[in-house]
Coordinates of C-alpha atoms in Angstrom, one line a residue:
Chain A
M218 CA -1.7 -23.4 22.9
Q219 CA -2.6 -27.0 22.5
I220 CA -0.5 -29.3 20.4
P221 CA -2.5 -29.8 17.2
D222 CA -3.8 -33.3 16.5
V223 CA -1.7 -34.7 13.7
K224 CA -4.2 -37.4 12.7
Q225 CA -5.5 -36.8 9.2
K226 CA -9.2 -36.3 8.9
W227 CA -10.7 -37.2 5.5
P228 CA -14.0 -35.8 4.5
N229 CA -15.1 -38.4 2.0
P230 CA -15.3 -42.2 2.6
I231 CA -14.6 -44.6 -0.2
N232 CA -17.8 -46.2 -1.7
E233 CA -18.8 -49.6 -0.5
V234 CA -19.3 -52.1 -3.2
T235 CA -21.0 -55.5 -2.5
I236 CA -20.2 -58.4 -4.8
G237 CA -22.5 -61.5 -4.9
A238 CA -26.1 -61.9 -4.1
T239 CA -27.7 -64.4 -1.7
K240 CA -31.0 -66.1 -2.3
E241 CA -32.9 -63.3 -0.4
E242 CA -31.2 -60.8 -2.7
G243 CA -32.1 -62.6 -5.9
G244 CA -28.9 -64.6 -6.4
T245 CA -27.6 -68.0 -5.4
R246 CA -24.4 -67.1 -3.4
S247 CA -24.0 -68.4 0.1
H248 CA -22.6 -65.0 1.2
T249 CA -21.6 -61.6 -0.2
I250 CA -18.3 -59.8 -0.2
T251 CA -18.2 -56.1 0.6
V252 CA -15.2 -53.9 -0.1
G253 CA -14.5 -50.2 0.4
G254 CA -16.0 -48.0 3.0
A255 CA -12.7 -46.7 4.3
N256 CA -12.3 -43.1 5.5
S257 CA -8.6 -43.4 5.9
L258 CA -5.5 -44.7 4.1
P259 CA -4.9 -48.4 4.2
F260 CA -4.5 -50.1 7.6
L261 CA -4.4 -46.8 9.6
Y262 CA -6.8 -48.1 12.1
F263 CA -5.8 -45.4 14.6
E264 CA -6.9 -42.8 12.2
G265 CA -10.2 -43.8 10.7
E266 CA -12.7 -46.5 10.0
L267 CA -11.7 -49.3 7.6
P268 CA -14.7 -51.6 7.9
H269 CA -13.8 -54.2 5.2
P270 CA -10.4 -55.7 4.9
P271 CA -9.0 -56.4 1.4
V272 CA -10.1 -59.7 -0.3
I273 CA -8.4 -62.1 -2.6
A274 CA -9.8 -63.7 -5.8
L275 CA -8.2 -66.7 -7.3
E276 CA -8.0 -66.9 -11.1
V277 CA -9.9 -69.6 -13.1
W278 CA -9.9 -69.8 -16.9
D279 CA -12.5 -71.2 -19.3
V280 CA -9.7 -73.0 -21.1
A281 CA -6.6 -74.9 -20.0
P282 CA -3.8 -72.3 -20.0
K283 CA -0.9 -73.1 -22.3
D284 CA 1.7 -70.8 -21.0
W285 CA 1.4 -71.2 -17.2
P286 CA 4.8 -72.3 -15.7
E287 CA 5.2 -75.6 -14.0
E288 CA 5.1 -73.9 -10.6
L289 CA 1.4 -73.0 -11.2
A290 CA 0.6 -76.1 -13.3
K291 CA 1.4 -78.4 -10.4
Y292 CA -1.5 -77.0 -8.4
F293 CA -4.1 -76.7 -11.2
S294 CA -3.4 -78.9 -14.1
D295 CA -5.5 -81.7 -12.7
V296 CA -8.6 -79.4 -12.8
W297 CA -8.0 -76.8 -15.4
D298 CA -9.9 -78.6 -18.2
D299 CA -13.0 -77.9 -16.2
A300 CA -13.7 -74.4 -14.9
G301 CA -16.2 -75.7 -12.3
K302 CA -13.7 -78.1 -10.7
W303 CA -11.0 -75.5 -10.9
A304 CA -13.1 -72.9 -9.1
K305 CA -14.1 -75.4 -6.5
K306 CA -10.4 -76.2 -5.8
C307 CA -9.6 -72.5 -5.4
V308 CA -12.4 -72.0 -2.8
D309 CA -12.2 -75.3 -0.9
E310 CA -8.5 -75.9 -0.9
F311 CA -6.9 -72.5 -1.3
G312 CA -9.3 -70.3 0.6
A313 CA -10.3 -67.9 -2.2
D314 CA -12.7 -65.2 -1.1
L315 CA -13.9 -64.8 -4.6
V316 CA -13.4 -66.6 -7.9
C317 CA -12.2 -64.6 -10.9
L318 CA -13.3 -66.3 -14.1
R319 CA -11.2 -65.1 -17.0
L320 CA -12.7 -65.8 -20.4
Q321 CA -9.3 -66.3 -22.0
G322 CA -10.8 -69.1 -24.2
C323 CA -12.7 -66.4 -26.1
D324 CA -9.5 -64.7 -27.2
P325 CA -9.8 -64.4 -31.0
D326 CA -6.0 -65.1 -31.2
G327 CA -6.5 -68.2 -29.1
E328 CA -9.3 -70.7 -29.1
N329 CA -11.9 -68.1 -30.1
K330 CA -14.7 -69.7 -28.2
G331 CA -18.2 -68.3 -28.7
S332 CA -20.7 -66.7 -26.4
D333 CA -22.5 -69.9 -25.7
E334 CA -19.4 -71.6 -24.4
A335 CA -18.5 -68.6 -22.3
A336 CA -21.9 -68.5 -20.8
A337 CA -21.7 -72.2 -20.1
A338 CA -18.4 -71.6 -18.2
V339 CA -20.0 -68.9 -16.1
K340 CA -22.9 -71.2 -15.2
K341 CA -20.6 -74.1 -14.4
V342 CA -18.6 -71.9 -12.0
L343 CA -21.7 -70.5 -10.4
E344 CA -23.0 -74.1 -9.9
S345 CA -19.9 -75.5 -8.4
V346 CA -19.0 -72.8 -5.9
S347 CA -21.1 -70.5 -3.7
A348 CA -18.5 -67.7 -3.5
P349 CA -19.1 -64.4 -5.3
L350 CA -17.7 -64.1 -8.8
I351 CA -15.6 -61.8 -10.9
I352 CA -15.8 -62.3 -14.7
F353 CA -13.0 -60.8 -16.7
G354 CA -13.2 -60.7 -20.5
C355 CA -10.3 -61.8 -22.8
G356 CA -9.3 -58.2 -23.4
S357 CA -10.4 -57.9 -27.0
D358 CA -13.0 -55.1 -27.0
E359 CA -15.0 -56.5 -29.9
K360 CA -15.0 -60.1 -28.6
D361 CA -15.8 -59.0 -25.1
N362 CA -18.8 -57.1 -26.3
E363 CA -19.9 -60.1 -28.2
V364 CA -19.7 -62.7 -25.4
F365 CA -20.6 -60.6 -22.3
P366 CA -24.3 -60.3 -23.0
A367 CA -24.7 -64.0 -22.8
C368 CA -22.4 -64.3 -19.7
S369 CA -24.2 -61.4 -18.0
Q370 CA -27.5 -63.0 -18.6
A371 CA -26.3 -66.4 -17.4
A372 CA -25.4 -64.7 -14.1
A373 CA -28.3 -62.3 -13.9
G374 CA -29.1 -61.2 -10.4
E375 CA -25.8 -62.7 -9.0
R376 CA -24.2 -59.3 -8.7
C377 CA -21.0 -60.3 -10.3
L378 CA -18.1 -57.9 -10.8
L379 CA -17.6 -57.7 -14.6
G380 CA -14.5 -56.4 -16.3
S381 CA -13.5 -54.3 -17.8
I382 CA -14.7 -51.1 -19.4
T383 CA -12.2 -48.6 -20.8
E384 CA -12.4 -45.0 -22.1
D385 CA -13.1 -46.3 -25.6
N386 CA -15.4 -49.2 -24.8
Y387 CA -17.9 -48.9 -22.0
K388 CA -21.4 -48.7 -23.3
T389 CA -22.2 -52.4 -23.7
L390 CA -20.9 -53.4 -20.3
V391 CA -22.6 -50.5 -18.5
A392 CA -25.9 -51.4 -20.1
L393 CA -25.5 -55.1 -19.1
C394 CA -24.6 -54.2 -15.5
K395 CA -27.7 -52.1 -15.2
A396 CA -29.9 -54.7 -16.8
D397 CA -28.6 -57.7 -14.9
R398 CA -27.6 -56.0 -11.6
H399 CA -23.9 -56.5 -11.8
K400 CA -20.9 -54.3 -10.7
L401 CA -18.2 -53.0 -13.1
I402 CA -14.4 -52.8 -13.3
A403 CA -13.3 -49.5 -14.9
E404 CA -9.8 -49.9 -16.4
S405 CA -7.3 -47.2 -17.3
P406 CA -3.7 -47.4 -18.5
V407 CA -1.8 -46.3 -15.3
D408 CA -3.2 -42.8 -15.7
I409 CA -4.8 -40.9 -12.9
N410 CA -6.8 -38.7 -15.3
I411 CA -8.1 -41.4 -17.6
A412 CA -9.2 -43.4 -14.6
K413 CA -11.3 -40.5 -13.5
Q414 CA -12.6 -39.9 -17.1
V415 CA -13.7 -43.5 -17.5
N416 CA -15.8 -43.2 -14.4
I417 CA -17.3 -39.9 -15.6
L418 CA -18.2 -41.5 -18.9
A419 CA -19.8 -44.5 -17.3
T420 CA -21.8 -42.5 -14.7
D421 CA -22.9 -40.1 -17.5
I422 CA -24.8 -42.9 -19.1
G423 CA -26.4 -43.9 -15.9
L424 CA -24.1 -46.2 -13.9
A425 CA -24.1 -45.4 -10.2
P426 CA -20.6 -44.5 -8.9
E427 CA -21.4 -47.1 -6.2
D428 CA -21.3 -49.8 -8.8
I429 CA -17.7 -49.2 -9.9
V430 CA -14.4 -50.7 -8.9
I431 CA -11.3 -48.9 -10.3
Y432 CA -8.6 -51.0 -12.0
P433 CA -5.7 -48.6 -12.8
T434 CA -3.7 -51.5 -14.4
T435 CA -1.1 -53.5 -12.5
G436 CA 2.6 -53.8 -12.9
A437 CA 4.6 -56.6 -11.3
L438 CA 7.4 -56.0 -8.8
G439 CA 10.3 -54.7 -10.9
Y440 CA 8.1 -53.7 -13.8
G441 CA 6.7 -50.3 -13.0
I442 CA 5.2 -51.1 -9.6
E443 CA 6.3 -47.8 -8.1
Y444 CA 4.6 -45.9 -10.8
V445 CA 1.3 -47.8 -10.3
Y446 CA 1.7 -47.4 -6.6
S447 CA 1.9 -43.6 -6.8
I448 CA -1.1 -43.4 -9.1
M449 CA -3.1 -45.6 -6.7
E450 CA -2.0 -43.7 -3.7
R451 CA -2.7 -40.3 -5.2
G452 CA -6.0 -41.5 -6.5
R453 CA -7.0 -42.8 -3.1
I454 CA -6.0 -39.6 -1.4
A455 CA -8.1 -37.6 -4.0
G456 CA -11.0 -39.9 -3.3
L457 CA -10.7 -39.5 0.5
S458 CA -10.4 -35.7 0.0
G459 CA -13.7 -35.5 -1.9
D460 CA -13.1 -36.4 -5.5
K461 CA -16.2 -38.7 -6.0
M462 CA -14.7 -40.1 -9.3
W463 CA -11.8 -41.6 -7.4
A464 CA -13.8 -42.6 -4.2
M465 CA -14.1 -46.2 -5.3
P466 CA -12.5 -49.5 -4.3
I467 CA -9.4 -50.5 -6.3
L468 CA -8.6 -53.8 -7.9
G469 CA -5.2 -55.2 -8.6
D470 CA -4.7 -58.0 -11.2
I471 CA -1.6 -59.4 -9.6
G472 CA -1.2 -63.0 -10.8
K473 CA -1.5 -62.2 -14.4
E474 CA 1.3 -59.7 -14.3
V475 CA 3.6 -61.5 -11.9
W476 CA 3.6 -64.8 -13.8
K477 CA 4.6 -63.0 -17.0
V478 CA 8.0 -61.9 -15.7
K479 CA 11.2 -63.9 -15.8
E480 CA 12.0 -63.3 -12.2
A481 CA 9.0 -65.2 -11.1
K482 CA 9.0 -67.8 -13.9
A483 CA 12.6 -68.7 -14.6
L484 CA 13.7 -72.1 -13.3
Q485 CA 16.6 -72.5 -10.9
K486 CA 18.5 -74.5 -13.4
E487 CA 18.2 -71.7 -15.9
V488 CA 19.4 -68.9 -13.6
P489 CA 21.1 -70.6 -10.6
E490 CA 22.1 -67.4 -8.9
W491 CA 18.4 -66.5 -8.5
G492 CA 17.8 -69.4 -6.3
D493 CA 14.9 -71.9 -5.8
H494 CA 12.1 -71.0 -8.2
T495 CA 9.5 -72.8 -6.1
Q496 CA 10.2 -70.1 -3.4
R497 CA 11.0 -67.2 -5.7
G498 CA 7.8 -67.3 -7.8
P499 CA 5.2 -67.3 -5.1
L500 CA 7.3 -64.8 -3.1
W501 CA 7.4 -62.5 -6.1
E502 CA 3.6 -62.7 -6.3
A503 CA 3.2 -62.2 -2.5
I504 CA 5.5 -59.2 -2.4
T505 CA 3.7 -57.6 -5.4
A506 CA 0.4 -58.2 -3.6
T507 CA 1.5 -56.6 -0.3
V508 CA 2.8 -53.5 -2.2
Y509 CA -0.7 -53.1 -3.8
L510 CA -2.4 -53.5 -0.5
Q511 CA -0.3 -50.7 0.9
A512 CA -1.2 -48.5 -2.1
G513 CA -4.9 -49.0 -1.4
S514 CA -6.1 -52.1 -3.3
D515 CA -9.3 -53.7 -2.0
I516 CA -9.5 -56.7 -4.3
L517 CA -6.5 -58.7 -5.5
I518 CA -6.7 -61.3 -8.3
M519 CA -4.0 -63.9 -7.7
R520 CA -2.7 -67.3 -8.9
H521 CA -0.3 -69.1 -6.6
P522 CA -1.8 -70.8 -3.6
K523 CA 1.3 -70.1 -1.4
A524 CA 1.3 -66.5 -2.4
V525 CA -2.4 -66.3 -1.5
A526 CA -1.7 -67.9 1.9
E527 CA 1.2 -65.4 2.6
T528 CA -0.9 -62.4 1.5
K529 CA -3.8 -63.5 3.7
K530 CA -1.5 -63.8 6.6
Y531 CA -0.2 -60.3 5.9
I532 CA -3.7 -58.9 5.7
E533 CA -4.7 -60.6 9.0
S534 CA -1.6 -59.3 10.8
L535 CA -2.4 -55.8 9.9
T536 CA -6.2 -55.9 10.5
G537 CA -5.7 -57.6 13.8
Chain B
M31 CA -13.4 -24.7 -2.8
I32 CA -16.2 -23.8 -0.4
F33 CA -18.8 -21.5 -2.0
V34 CA -21.2 -19.5 0.2
G35 CA -24.1 -18.1 -1.8
E36 CA -24.5 -14.4 -1.1
R37 CA -27.9 -13.7 -2.6
I38 CA -30.3 -14.1 0.3
N39 CA -29.4 -10.7 1.7
G40 CA -31.7 -7.8 2.6
G41 CA -29.4 -5.5 0.7
F42 CA -31.1 -6.7 -2.5
K43 CA -34.4 -5.1 -3.4
D44 CA -36.2 -8.4 -4.1
I45 CA -35.2 -9.8 -0.8
Q46 CA -36.3 -6.6 1.0
K47 CA -39.6 -7.0 -0.6
A48 CA -39.9 -10.6 0.3
I49 CA -39.2 -9.9 4.0
K50 CA -41.7 -7.0 4.0
E51 CA -44.4 -9.0 2.4
K52 CA -43.5 -12.4 3.8
D53 CA -43.2 -13.7 0.3
K54 CA -41.7 -17.2 0.6
S55 CA -41.4 -17.7 -3.1
I56 CA -38.6 -15.2 -3.7
I57 CA -36.4 -16.5 -0.9
G58 CA -37.2 -20.1 -1.9
R59 CA -36.3 -19.4 -5.5
W60 CA -32.9 -18.0 -4.6
A61 CA -32.3 -20.9 -2.2
K62 CA -32.9 -23.3 -5.0
I63 CA -31.0 -21.5 -7.7
Q64 CA -27.9 -21.1 -5.5
T65 CA -28.0 -24.7 -4.3
E66 CA -28.2 -25.9 -7.9
A67 CA -25.3 -23.7 -8.8
G68 CA -23.2 -25.5 -6.2
A69 CA -23.4 -23.4 -3.1
D70 CA -22.0 -25.2 0.0
Y71 CA -23.7 -22.7 2.3
L72 CA -26.4 -20.2 1.8
D73 CA -25.8 -16.9 3.5
V74 CA -28.9 -15.4 5.2
N75 CA -28.7 -11.7 6.0
M76 CA -31.6 -9.4 6.8
G77 CA -29.8 -6.2 5.7
A78 CA -30.7 -2.9 7.3
L79 CA -34.4 -3.1 6.6
S80 CA -35.4 -5.0 9.7
N81 CA -34.0 -5.7 13.1
K82 CA -36.7 -8.2 14.2
L83 CA -35.6 -11.6 15.3
D84 CA -38.8 -13.0 13.9
D85 CA -37.9 -11.9 10.4
F86 CA -34.6 -13.6 10.7
V87 CA -36.2 -16.8 11.9
W88 CA -38.7 -16.7 9.1
M89 CA -35.9 -16.3 6.5
I90 CA -34.0 -19.3 7.7
E91 CA -37.0 -21.5 8.0
T92 CA -38.1 -20.5 4.5
V93 CA -34.7 -21.5 3.1
Q94 CA -34.8 -24.8 4.9
E95 CA -38.3 -25.6 3.7
V96 CA -36.9 -25.7 0.1
V97 CA -33.3 -27.0 0.3
S98 CA -31.1 -28.8 2.7
T99 CA -28.0 -26.7 2.0
P100 CA -26.4 -25.6 5.3
I101 CA -27.0 -22.0 6.4
S102 CA -24.5 -19.2 6.9
I103 CA -25.9 -17.2 9.7
D104 CA -25.0 -13.6 8.7
S105 CA -25.5 -11.5 11.8
N106 CA -23.4 -9.7 14.3
K107 CA -25.9 -10.0 17.1
L108 CA -25.2 -12.8 19.5
S109 CA -28.8 -13.3 20.4
F110 CA -29.8 -13.7 16.8
I111 CA -26.9 -16.2 16.2
E112 CA -27.9 -18.2 19.3
K113 CA -31.5 -18.5 18.1
A114 CA -30.5 -19.2 14.5
I115 CA -28.2 -22.1 15.4
K116 CA -31.1 -23.9 17.2
L117 CA -33.1 -23.7 13.9
C118 CA -30.5 -25.1 11.6
H119 CA -30.9 -28.6 10.4
K120 CA -27.3 -28.9 9.4
S121 CA -24.2 -27.7 11.1
P122 CA -24.1 -23.9 10.2
L123 CA -21.5 -21.3 9.5
I124 CA -21.6 -18.3 11.8
N125 CA -20.9 -15.2 9.8
S126 CA -19.2 -13.6 11.7
T127 CA -17.2 -12.3 14.7
T128 CA -14.5 -9.6 15.0
A129 CA -11.2 -10.3 16.7
D130 CA -12.2 -8.5 20.0
K131 CA -11.5 -10.6 23.0
E132 CA -14.8 -10.1 24.7
K133 CA -16.7 -11.2 21.6
L134 CA -14.5 -14.2 21.1
D135 CA -15.0 -15.3 24.7
E136 CA -18.7 -15.6 24.0
I137 CA -19.0 -16.8 20.4
I138 CA -16.2 -19.4 20.2
P139 CA -17.7 -21.5 23.0
L140 CA -21.1 -21.2 21.3
A141 CA -19.6 -22.5 18.0
V142 CA -17.8 -25.4 19.8
E143 CA -20.9 -26.4 21.7
S144 CA -23.2 -26.3 18.6
N145 CA -20.6 -27.9 16.3
A146 CA -20.8 -24.8 14.0
S147 CA -18.1 -23.2 11.9
L148 CA -17.1 -19.6 12.5
I149 CA -15.9 -16.8 10.3
G150 CA -13.4 -14.6 12.1
L151 CA -13.0 -11.1 10.6
C152 CA -9.6 -9.6 10.7
M153 CA -10.8 -6.4 12.3
D154 CA -11.5 -5.1 15.8
K155 CA -12.9 -2.2 17.7
K156 CA -10.4 0.1 16.1
G157 CA -11.8 -0.7 12.7
A158 CA -10.7 -2.3 9.5
P159 CA -7.0 -3.1 9.0
R160 CA -4.9 -0.8 6.7
D161 CA -2.1 -3.2 5.8
A162 CA -1.1 -6.9 5.6
N163 CA 0.7 -6.9 9.0
K164 CA -2.4 -5.8 10.9
R165 CA -4.5 -8.4 9.1
V166 CA -2.0 -11.1 10.0
E167 CA -1.8 -10.0 13.6
L168 CA -5.6 -10.1 13.9
G169 CA -5.8 -13.4 12.0
A170 CA -3.2 -14.9 14.4
T171 CA -5.3 -13.7 17.4
L172 CA -8.4 -15.3 16.0
F173 CA -6.6 -18.5 15.3
S174 CA -4.9 -18.9 18.7
E175 CA -8.1 -18.0 20.6
A176 CA -10.1 -20.6 18.5
I177 CA -7.6 -23.4 19.1
E178 CA -7.3 -22.5 22.8
K179 CA -11.1 -22.6 23.2
G180 CA -11.4 -25.9 21.4
L181 CA -12.6 -24.9 17.9
P182 CA -10.5 -27.0 15.5
E183 CA -8.8 -25.3 12.5
D184 CA -11.1 -26.9 10.0
K185 CA -14.1 -25.0 11.6
L186 CA -12.4 -21.6 11.5
F187 CA -12.7 -19.4 8.5
L188 CA -10.3 -16.3 8.5
D189 CA -11.5 -13.3 6.6
P190 CA -8.8 -10.8 5.8
I191 CA -11.4 -8.1 4.9
T192 CA -11.7 -7.1 1.3
M193 CA -12.1 -3.4 0.4
P194 CA -13.5 -1.8 -2.8
L195 CA -10.8 -1.6 -5.4
K196 CA -12.2 1.7 -6.7
F197 CA -11.6 3.5 -3.4
L198 CA -8.8 1.6 -1.7
Q199 CA -6.8 0.2 -4.5
E200 CA -3.7 -0.6 -2.5
Q201 CA -5.7 -2.9 -0.1
A202 CA -6.1 -5.7 -2.6
S203 CA -2.5 -6.7 -2.6
S204 CA -2.3 -6.6 1.1
V205 CA -5.3 -9.0 1.3
L206 CA -3.3 -11.4 -1.0
E207 CA -0.3 -11.0 1.2
A208 CA -2.3 -11.7 4.3
I209 CA -3.8 -14.9 2.7
R210 CA -0.3 -16.2 2.0
Q211 CA 0.6 -15.6 5.7
F212 CA -2.5 -17.3 7.0
T213 CA -1.6 -20.5 5.2
L214 CA 1.5 -20.6 7.4
L215 CA -0.4 -20.5 10.7
S216 CA -0.8 -24.3 11.0
S217 CA -0.7 -27.4 8.9
P218 CA -3.4 -27.9 7.7
P219 CA -4.2 -24.2 7.9
P220 CA -7.6 -22.8 8.9
H221 CA -10.0 -22.1 6.0
I222 CA -9.6 -18.7 4.4
I223 CA -12.6 -16.8 3.1
I224 CA -13.4 -13.5 1.6
G225 CA -16.6 -11.6 0.8
L226 CA -15.7 -11.3 -2.8
S227 CA -18.2 -8.8 -4.2
N228 CA -16.7 -6.0 -2.1
I229 CA -13.7 -5.8 -4.3
S230 CA -15.7 -4.7 -7.4
S231 CA -18.2 -2.5 -5.6
Q232 CA -19.4 0.4 -7.8
T233 CA -17.1 -0.5 -10.7
K234 CA -18.2 -0.9 -14.3
E235 CA -16.6 -4.4 -14.6
E236 CA -17.8 -6.2 -11.5
E237 CA -17.8 -9.7 -12.9
L238 CA -14.3 -9.4 -14.5
I239 CA -12.8 -8.0 -11.3
N240 CA -14.5 -10.6 -9.1
R241 CA -13.3 -13.4 -11.2
I242 CA -9.7 -12.3 -11.5
F243 CA -9.4 -11.4 -7.8
L244 CA -10.9 -14.7 -6.8
V245 CA -8.4 -16.7 -8.9
M246 CA -5.5 -14.7 -7.5
C247 CA -6.7 -15.3 -3.9
I248 CA -7.1 -19.0 -4.5
E249 CA -3.5 -19.1 -5.8
A250 CA -2.5 -17.4 -2.6
G251 CA -4.3 -20.0 -0.4
L252 CA -7.9 -19.0 -0.2
D253 CA -10.3 -22.0 -0.1
A254 CA -13.7 -20.3 0.5
A255 CA -15.7 -17.3 -0.8
I256 CA -18.9 -15.6 -0.2
C257 CA -19.9 -14.7 -3.7
D258 CA -22.4 -14.9 -6.5
V259 CA -22.5 -18.6 -7.1
T260 CA -24.8 -18.2 -10.0
D261 CA -22.0 -16.5 -12.0
E262 CA -21.0 -19.6 -13.9
E263 CA -17.8 -18.0 -15.3
L264 CA -16.7 -17.2 -11.8
V265 CA -17.3 -20.7 -10.4
N266 CA -15.7 -22.3 -13.5
S267 CA -12.7 -20.1 -13.0
A268 CA -12.3 -21.1 -9.4
I269 CA -12.6 -24.8 -10.3
T270 CA -10.0 -24.4 -13.1
C271 CA -7.7 -22.5 -10.7
E272 CA -7.8 -25.4 -8.2
L273 CA -7.1 -27.8 -11.0
I274 CA -4.0 -25.8 -12.1
L275 CA -2.8 -25.8 -8.5
N276 CA -3.1 -29.6 -8.5
K277 CA -5.8 -29.6 -5.9
Q278 CA -8.2 -31.5 -8.2
I279 CA -7.3 -34.3 -10.5
Y280 CA -7.6 -33.5 -14.2
S281 CA -10.0 -35.3 -16.5
D282 CA -11.4 -34.1 -19.8
S283 CA -14.7 -33.4 -18.1
F284 CA -13.2 -31.8 -15.0
I285 CA -15.8 -29.0 -14.6
K286 CA -18.6 -31.5 -14.9
A287 CA -17.0 -33.9 -12.6
Y288 CA -16.4 -31.2 -10.0
K289 CA -20.0 -30.1 -10.2
E290 CA -21.4 -33.6 -10.1
S291 CA -19.3 -34.4 -7.1
R292 CA -20.8 -31.5 -5.2
K293 CA -24.4 -32.5 -5.7
K294 CA -24.9 -34.8 -2.8

């Protein structure tokens, strides 16, 4: 008897999702970014095809952040009053594959900017960089539904990745994506079943599964990362095994989570035994990112330039 | 779960009539109905009415004119199978071979060469098995012959042979036992299939018996069935059983999601 081949064969590849549209495709981007397409678990090149390595988006806000620690401020405070300049710095200096514009300024508990201002920020970023764009709302369902129509219209044809829809709030964004040819981030609260359900709801009202990126929520290292990891891994295995509602690229919102936690933020003088915060912070973000890459993430949204550089190095070392 | 639609079979009167009168509409209709119900393969069987190769060819071509669902070539004649494989647009399922060495020597290389899957019946010249041990012994013979001749485990379907409950009641539990044993043959195991409708033959509660037996078999390790795919309760029960066994991920619309995912 022959020794059986132990390599796993997966019947169902993950969908490919292309973000950004060039002039020929009706947009103004210099290039597009495609993620997904894998028919094997992350980085197992001996086992299957993994045509598109993971990509990194750097985060840009439509308002100057008030609560970013000094370790981030020192890289961005010179440009963060202007989303266009901020985006340009991310692409030109820090090698962002994509720009993630977060419409934090629209937060009703913050500056409560209106849809005109949000759309203006979108336009500014589109004009100042040629990389594909992710646009994340401020997280308030009502406010996001109010500002997204103008933002989507301002970027019509650019094939942006818009986020996010949830189980309770998906109709507006799905309609916009279909009308203005964008892609969508489907968010769920670290729950394998709800992640699937959001996708069923969105596809039920006509969104193609090929237009969806799954965002199963992110936890920073030390803050539930193992739980998110197991959800992502199991979801990816289900997708590869044939579950079409999990056969989608996955997104991790790394920077936002990492820079909330004290282990990344605390200064050395506050907690001397934790060591140099200028090393610790970016390292915390880079380690969190690598964990999510191993779990199956295709797109990472990050903040610290050093963490981005380290994570890119890691991706390159594994993709060869 | 892999569903093989059983309905295009000369044992049914309307199919007999279709073959006799060369009426494409009846066969085409069943091809479509079963495909829409989620069949992964469509079984094509001439029944006892005809033994003409031309009729078999006509049936397969008629099905393929209407749908692109892969064909399950239901014949025990090697010459028919050889001809049918050449006609199939998509990689077919050969239904079936017994565990006799001389048959396996011919049919396994044919399956390998044509990239087809193969159903191996756990019976031989001596007839149908009487207990679980005999089924497992024949299953192991089929499995080792397949692997040795280069047919991978995911192309082999073992059929433990289902008998009518009404006449051979004790056989059902030995089928279940055999299925459990088959799952231990390798990791991952070969596919395990049954011709479901046999179990309820000539009973008054066909659908109920089919449904319960299918669920019990899936729990034991079955992952394929030749059955009435248009029986929605049956298909939904199988989907739910796989869900309970944690083979599918739950969502509130899990039946819908499962069916949608099978459409392409």
